[in-house]
């Protein structure tokens, strides 16, 4: 059976992670690019030796993980710091992504889902890798309400995050498949929509 590779994306608060979990329940192999990236800078993470060599041991916190506050401060002060950090992390994320993809292939999974929050923003790199792009669509006002409810972040901060992400129109323009998860959509209705989608891929 041929492995179909699906790119899953959606803005903050859209329910993308929930949809990914529902696809996993149906038998899809889900690779979370964000989780892999975070793991590289957690205590014992594979990126830490190179980060310490590039930026200094002061960027590693007492807990053995990347000091994210210190790194944010450095990125703010040094325009090259983000690119230098990404040059360390991105190849490691790519290696682990490839490893998990090969594992899914060896297990005979029919569907491989790459959960990539910034898939649209990353340009052609991810578009070239996947067979289809699935967008979890949600109006911005609903996204803001959900993130406020779950995180307690100030509305202004969430609006800044949204402003840095692709617009709703840009995501929909990049989509091959869309699952709507806006106001009024119940968890049961969302699950039904995901099940119908999964059935199209033999799950």
PDB file of N, CA and C in Angstrom, residues 4-11 14-24 28 30 111-120 126-127 130-138 168 170-181 190 193-201 203:
ATOM      1  N   UNK A   4       0.402   7.737   1.880  1.00  0.00           N
ATOM      2  CA  UNK A   4       0.005   9.097   1.512  1.00  0.00           C
ATOM      3  C   UNK A   4       0.509  10.037   2.597  1.00  0.00           C
ATOM      4  N   UNK A   5       1.155  11.133   2.183  1.00  0.00           N
ATOM      5  CA  UNK A   5       1.708  12.094   3.120  1.00  0.00           C
ATOM      6  C   UNK A   5       0.848  13.354   3.109  1.00  0.00           C
ATOM      7  N   UNK A   6       0.328  13.664   4.292  1.00  0.00           N
ATOM      8  CA  UNK A   6      -0.621  14.769   4.447  1.00  0.00           C
ATOM      9  C   UNK A   6      -0.016  15.834   5.348  1.00  0.00           C
ATOM     10  N   UNK A   7      -0.012  17.083   4.895  1.00  0.00           N
ATOM     11  CA  UNK A   7       0.421  18.194   5.725  1.00  0.00           C
ATOM     12  C   UNK A   7      -0.783  18.770   6.453  1.00  0.00           C
ATOM     13  N   UNK A   8      -0.715  18.828   7.777  1.00  0.00           N
ATOM     14  CA  UNK A   8      -1.818  19.337   8.602  1.00  0.00           C
ATOM     15  C   UNK A   8      -1.405  20.669   9.197  1.00  0.00           C
ATOM     16  N   UNK A   9      -2.237  21.695   8.973  1.00  0.00           N
ATOM     17  CA  UNK A   9      -1.897  23.004   9.520  1.00  0.00           C
ATOM     18  C   UNK A   9      -3.158  23.769   9.901  1.00  0.00           C
ATOM     19  N   UNK A  10      -2.947  24.830  10.660  1.00  0.00           N
ATOM     20  CA  UNK A  10      -4.043  25.672  11.132  1.00  0.00           C
ATOM     21  C   UNK A  10      -3.475  26.669  12.117  1.00  0.00           C
ATOM     22  N   UNK A  11      -4.125  27.799  12.268  1.00  0.00           N
ATOM     23  CA  UNK A  11      -3.631  28.828  13.174  1.00  0.00           C
ATOM     24  C   UNK A  11      -3.802  28.438  14.629  1.00  0.00           C
ATOM     25  N   UNK A  14      -7.050  26.877  16.453  1.00  0.00           N
ATOM     26  CA  UNK A  14      -7.949  26.368  15.412  1.00  0.00           C
ATOM     27  C   UNK A  14      -8.467  24.959  15.707  1.00  0.00           C
ATOM     28  N   UNK A  15      -7.746  24.215  16.556  1.00  0.00           N
ATOM     29  CA  UNK A  15      -8.108  22.831  16.819  1.00  0.00           C
ATOM     30  C   UNK A  15      -7.291  21.850  16.011  1.00  0.00           C
ATOM     31  N   UNK A  16      -6.191  22.318  15.439  1.00  0.00           N
ATOM     32  CA  UNK A  16      -5.330  21.470  14.612  1.00  0.00           C
ATOM     33  C   UNK A  16      -4.822  20.238  15.372  1.00  0.00           C
ATOM     34  N   UNK A  17      -4.386  20.450  16.604  1.00  0.00           N
ATOM     35  CA  UNK A  17      -3.855  19.336  17.394  1.00  0.00           C
ATOM     36  C   UNK A  17      -4.946  18.305  17.679  1.00  0.00           C
ATOM     37  N   UNK A  18      -6.162  18.776  17.921  1.00  0.00           N
ATOM     38  CA  UNK A  18      -7.296  17.875  18.149  1.00  0.00           C
ATOM     39  C   UNK A  18      -7.565  17.032  16.908  1.00  0.00           C
ATOM     40  N   UNK A  19      -7.550  17.669  15.737  1.00  0.00           N
ATOM     41  CA  UNK A  19      -7.772  16.940  14.482  1.00  0.00           C
ATOM     42  C   UNK A  19      -6.659  15.913  14.264  1.00  0.00           C
ATOM     43  N   UNK A  20      -5.415  16.295  14.557  1.00  0.00           N
ATOM     44  CA  UNK A  20      -4.302  15.355  14.435  1.00  0.00           C
ATOM     45  C   UNK A  20      -4.495  14.140  15.328  1.00  0.00           C
ATOM     46  N   UNK A  21      -4.965  14.382  16.555  1.00  0.00           N
ATOM     47  CA  UNK A  21      -5.220  13.277  17.482  1.00  0.00           C
ATOM     48  C   UNK A  21      -6.312  12.352  16.980  1.00  0.00           C
ATOM     49  N   UNK A  22      -7.342  12.926  16.374  1.00  0.00           N
ATOM     50  CA  UNK A  22      -8.436  12.112  15.826  1.00  0.00           C
ATOM     51  C   UNK A  22      -7.964  11.267  14.651  1.00  0.00           C
ATOM     52  N   UNK A  23      -7.082  11.809  13.827  1.00  0.00           N
ATOM     53  CA  UNK A  23      -6.517  11.032  12.720  1.00  0.00           C
ATOM     54  C   UNK A  23      -5.636   9.900  13.252  1.00  0.00           C
ATOM     55  N   UNK A  24      -4.902  10.192  14.327  1.00  0.00           N
ATOM     56  CA  UNK A  24      -4.072   9.144  14.940  1.00  0.00           C
ATOM     57  C   UNK A  24      -4.938   8.007  15.478  1.00  0.00           C
ATOM     58  N   UNK A  28      -3.644   6.773  11.560  1.00  0.00           N
ATOM     59  CA  UNK A  28      -2.622   7.560  10.878  1.00  0.00           C
ATOM     60  C   UNK A  28      -1.386   7.692  11.771  1.00  0.00           C
ATOM     61  N   UNK A  30       1.157  10.246  13.026  1.00  0.00           N
ATOM     62  CA  UNK A  30       1.223  11.707  13.113  1.00  0.00           C
ATOM     63  C   UNK A  30       2.601  12.118  13.610  1.00  0.00           C
ATOM     64  N   UNK A 111      -1.465   6.346   5.971  1.00  0.00           N
ATOM     65  CA  UNK A 111      -1.475   7.805   6.009  1.00  0.00           C
ATOM     66  C   UNK A 111      -0.445   8.324   7.005  1.00  0.00           C
ATOM     67  N   UNK A 112       0.402   9.223   6.521  1.00  0.00           N
ATOM     68  CA  UNK A 112       1.395   9.877   7.361  1.00  0.00           C
ATOM     69  C   UNK A 112       1.032  11.353   7.433  1.00  0.00           C
ATOM     70  N   UNK A 113       0.805  11.853   8.642  1.00  0.00           N
ATOM     71  CA  UNK A 113       0.376  13.238   8.840  1.00  0.00           C
ATOM     72  C   UNK A 113       1.511  14.039   9.463  1.00  0.00           C
ATOM     73  N   UNK A 114       1.934  15.085   8.760  1.00  0.00           N
ATOM     74  CA  UNK A 114       2.921  16.014   9.302  1.00  0.00           C
ATOM     75  C   UNK A 114       2.159  17.192   9.907  1.00  0.00           C
ATOM     76  N   UNK A 115       2.201  17.302  11.230  1.00  0.00           N
ATOM     77  CA  UNK A 115       1.540  18.394  11.950  1.00  0.00           C
ATOM     78  C   UNK A 115       2.519  19.568  11.976  1.00  0.00           C
ATOM     79  N   UNK A 116       2.273  20.558  11.111  1.00  0.00           N
ATOM     80  CA  UNK A 116       3.217  21.671  10.942  1.00  0.00           C
ATOM     81  C   UNK A 116       2.463  23.000  11.069  1.00  0.00           C
ATOM     82  N   UNK A 117       2.541  23.661  12.236  1.00  0.00           N
ATOM     83  CA  UNK A 117       1.800  24.910  12.430  1.00  0.00           C
ATOM     84  C   UNK A 117       2.100  25.971  11.373  1.00  0.00           C
ATOM     85  N   UNK A 118       3.366  26.075  10.970  1.00  0.00           N
ATOM     86  CA  UNK A 118       3.775  27.129  10.034  1.00  0.00           C
ATOM     87  C   UNK A 118       4.014  26.560   8.633  1.00  0.00           C
ATOM     88  N   UNK A 119       3.221  25.591   8.247  1.00  0.00           N
ATOM     89  CA  UNK A 119       3.394  24.959   6.930  1.00  0.00           C
ATOM     90  C   UNK A 119       3.264  25.978   5.804  1.00  0.00           C
ATOM     91  N   UNK A 120       2.234  26.804   5.855  1.00  0.00           N
ATOM     92  CA  UNK A 120       2.015  27.796   4.794  1.00  0.00           C
ATOM     93  C   UNK A 120       3.125  28.841   4.812  1.00  0.00           C
ATOM     94  N   UNK A 126       7.668  22.558   2.648  1.00  0.00           N
ATOM     95  CA  UNK A 126       6.723  21.526   3.069  1.00  0.00           C
ATOM     96  C   UNK A 126       5.748  21.176   1.955  1.00  0.00           C
ATOM     97  N   UNK A 127       5.371  22.160   1.157  1.00  0.00           N
ATOM     98  CA  UNK A 127       4.421  21.910   0.067  1.00  0.00           C
ATOM     99  C   UNK A 127       4.975  20.845  -0.875  1.00  0.00           C
ATOM    100  N   UNK A 130       4.708  17.051   0.848  1.00  0.00           N
ATOM    101  CA  UNK A 130       3.441  16.352   1.120  1.00  0.00           C
ATOM    102  C   UNK A 130       2.602  16.212  -0.155  1.00  0.00           C
ATOM    103  N   UNK A 131       1.703  15.216  -0.123  1.00  0.00           N
ATOM    104  CA  UNK A 131       0.801  14.986  -1.253  1.00  0.00           C
ATOM    105  C   UNK A 131      -0.417  15.901  -1.203  1.00  0.00           C
ATOM    106  N   UNK A 132      -0.874  16.201   0.004  1.00  0.00           N
ATOM    107  CA  UNK A 132      -2.047  17.047   0.195  1.00  0.00           C
ATOM    108  C   UNK A 132      -1.819  17.926   1.425  1.00  0.00           C
ATOM    109  N   UNK A 133      -2.469  19.096   1.425  1.00  0.00           N
ATOM    110  CA  UNK A 133      -2.441  19.981   2.592  1.00  0.00           C
ATOM    111  C   UNK A 133      -3.850  20.065   3.172  1.00  0.00           C
ATOM    112  N   UNK A 134      -3.977  19.709   4.456  1.00  0.00           N
ATOM    113  CA  UNK A 134      -5.246  19.791   5.177  1.00  0.00           C
ATOM    114  C   UNK A 134      -5.196  20.986   6.113  1.00  0.00           C
ATOM    115  N   UNK A 135      -6.128  21.901   5.935  1.00  0.00           N
ATOM    116  CA  UNK A 135      -6.205  23.094   6.789  1.00  0.00           C
ATOM    117  C   UNK A 135      -7.402  22.967   7.727  1.00  0.00           C
ATOM    118  N   UNK A 136      -7.151  23.171   9.018  1.00  0.00           N
ATOM    119  CA  UNK A 136      -8.237  23.282   9.987  1.00  0.00           C
ATOM    120  C   UNK A 136      -8.604  24.759  10.031  1.00  0.00           C
ATOM    121  N   UNK A 137      -9.773  25.073   9.521  1.00  0.00           N
ATOM    122  CA  UNK A 137     -10.188  26.460   9.319  1.00  0.00           C
ATOM    123  C   UNK A 137     -11.013  26.967  10.497  1.00  0.00           C
ATOM    124  N   UNK A 138     -10.724  28.203  10.892  1.00  0.00           N
ATOM    125  CA  UNK A 138     -11.417  28.790  12.041  1.00  0.00           C
ATOM    126  C   UNK A 138     -11.335  30.314  11.939  1.00  0.00           C
ATOM    127  N   UNK A 168      -6.026  33.765   7.362  1.00  0.00           N
ATOM    128  CA  UNK A 168      -7.005  32.714   7.059  1.00  0.00           C
ATOM    129  C   UNK A 168      -7.105  32.503   5.549  1.00  0.00           C
ATOM    130  N   UNK A 170      -4.829  33.095   3.252  1.00  0.00           N
ATOM    131  CA  UNK A 170      -3.605  32.460   2.738  1.00  0.00           C
ATOM    132  C   UNK A 170      -3.617  30.956   2.988  1.00  0.00           C
ATOM    133  N   UNK A 171      -4.101  30.547   4.175  1.00  0.00           N
ATOM    134  CA  UNK A 171      -4.168  29.112   4.474  1.00  0.00           C
ATOM    135  C   UNK A 171      -5.159  28.413   3.546  1.00  0.00           C
ATOM    136  N   UNK A 172      -6.335  29.012   3.392  1.00  0.00           N
ATOM    137  CA  UNK A 172      -7.360  28.395   2.549  1.00  0.00           C
ATOM    138  C   UNK A 172      -6.894  28.304   1.101  1.00  0.00           C
ATOM    139  N   UNK A 173      -6.113  29.288   0.662  1.00  0.00           N
ATOM    140  CA  UNK A 173      -5.593  29.260  -0.707  1.00  0.00           C
ATOM    141  C   UNK A 173      -4.605  28.112  -0.901  1.00  0.00           C
ATOM    142  N   UNK A 174      -3.926  27.716   0.182  1.00  0.00           N
ATOM    143  CA  UNK A 174      -2.936  26.635   0.103  1.00  0.00           C
ATOM    144  C   UNK A 174      -3.544  25.256   0.333  1.00  0.00           C
ATOM    145  N   UNK A 175      -4.826  25.221   0.721  1.00  0.00           N
ATOM    146  CA  UNK A 175      -5.451  23.958   1.152  1.00  0.00           C
ATOM    147  C   UNK A 175      -5.910  23.103  -0.022  1.00  0.00           C
ATOM    148  N   UNK A 176      -5.687  21.804   0.109  1.00  0.00           N
ATOM    149  CA  UNK A 176      -6.325  20.815  -0.765  1.00  0.00           C
ATOM    150  C   UNK A 176      -7.587  20.281  -0.101  1.00  0.00           C
ATOM    151  N   UNK A 177      -7.563  20.262   1.245  1.00  0.00           N
ATOM    152  CA  UNK A 177      -8.673  19.745   2.047  1.00  0.00           C
ATOM    153  C   UNK A 177      -8.888  20.704   3.215  1.00  0.00           C
ATOM    154  N   UNK A 178     -10.139  20.890   3.603  1.00  0.00           N
ATOM    155  CA  UNK A 178     -10.457  21.810   4.698  1.00  0.00           C
ATOM    156  C   UNK A 178     -11.423  21.147   5.672  1.00  0.00           C
ATOM    157  N   UNK A 179     -11.120  21.265   6.964  1.00  0.00           N
ATOM    158  CA  UNK A 179     -12.055  20.889   8.015  1.00  0.00           C
ATOM    159  C   UNK A 179     -12.400  22.169   8.769  1.00  0.00           C
ATOM    160  N   UNK A 180     -13.678  22.528   8.784  1.00  0.00           N
ATOM    161  CA  UNK A 180     -14.095  23.752   9.471  1.00  0.00           C
ATOM    162  C   UNK A 180     -14.330  23.463  10.945  1.00  0.00           C
ATOM    163  N   UNK A 181     -13.724  24.292  11.794  1.00  0.00           N
ATOM    164  CA  UNK A 181     -13.869  24.105  13.238  1.00  0.00           C
ATOM    165  C   UNK A 181     -14.107  25.456  13.910  1.00  0.00           C
ATOM    166  N   UNK A 190     -17.026  17.631  14.760  1.00  0.00           N
ATOM    167  CA  UNK A 190     -15.652  17.659  14.270  1.00  0.00           C
ATOM    168  C   UNK A 190     -15.142  16.240  14.048  1.00  0.00           C
ATOM    169  N   UNK A 193     -16.545  14.783  10.880  1.00  0.00           N
ATOM    170  CA  UNK A 193     -15.874  15.338   9.701  1.00  0.00           C
ATOM    171  C   UNK A 193     -14.506  14.696   9.494  1.00  0.00           C
ATOM    172  N   UNK A 194     -13.780  14.484  10.585  1.00  0.00           N
ATOM    173  CA  UNK A 194     -12.449  13.872  10.489  1.00  0.00           C
ATOM    174  C   UNK A 194     -12.568  12.404  10.077  1.00  0.00           C
ATOM    175  N   UNK A 195     -13.565  11.703  10.598  1.00  0.00           N
ATOM    176  CA  UNK A 195     -13.773  10.300  10.222  1.00  0.00           C
ATOM    177  C   UNK A 195     -14.083  10.171   8.737  1.00  0.00           C
ATOM    178  N   UNK A 196     -14.894  11.093   8.216  1.00  0.00           N
ATOM    179  CA  UNK A 196     -15.212  11.069   6.782  1.00  0.00           C
ATOM    180  C   UNK A 196     -13.953  11.322   5.946  1.00  0.00           C
ATOM    181  N   UNK A 197     -13.125  12.228   6.432  1.00  0.00           N
ATOM    182  CA  UNK A 197     -11.880  12.533   5.747  1.00  0.00           C
ATOM    183  C   UNK A 197     -10.934  11.324   5.799  1.00  0.00           C
ATOM    184  N   UNK A 198     -10.820  10.715   6.975  1.00  0.00           N
ATOM    185  CA  UNK A 198      -9.937   9.569   7.142  1.00  0.00           C
ATOM    186  C   UNK A 198     -10.350   8.412   6.238  1.00  0.00           C
ATOM    187  N   UNK A 199     -11.654   8.240   6.060  1.00  0.00           N
ATOM    188  CA  UNK A 199     -12.153   7.153   5.210  1.00  0.00           C
ATOM    189  C   UNK A 199     -11.668   7.313   3.766  1.00  0.00           C
ATOM    190  N   UNK A 200     -11.472   8.546   3.333  1.00  0.00           N
ATOM    191  CA  UNK A 200     -10.979   8.798   1.982  1.00  0.00           C
ATOM    192  C   UNK A 200      -9.554   8.289   1.795  1.00  0.00           C
ATOM    193  N   UNK A 201      -8.839   8.148   2.918  1.00  0.00           N
ATOM    194  CA  UNK A 201      -7.466   7.659   2.869  1.00  0.00           C
ATOM    195  C   UNK A 201      -7.345   6.214   3.335  1.00  0.00           C
ATOM    196  N   UNK A 203      -8.690   4.815   6.063  1.00  0.00           N
ATOM    197  CA  UNK A 203      -8.615   4.602   7.511  1.00  0.00           C
ATOM    198  C   UNK A 203     -10.012   4.383   8.094  1.00  0.00           C
TER     199      UNK A 203
END
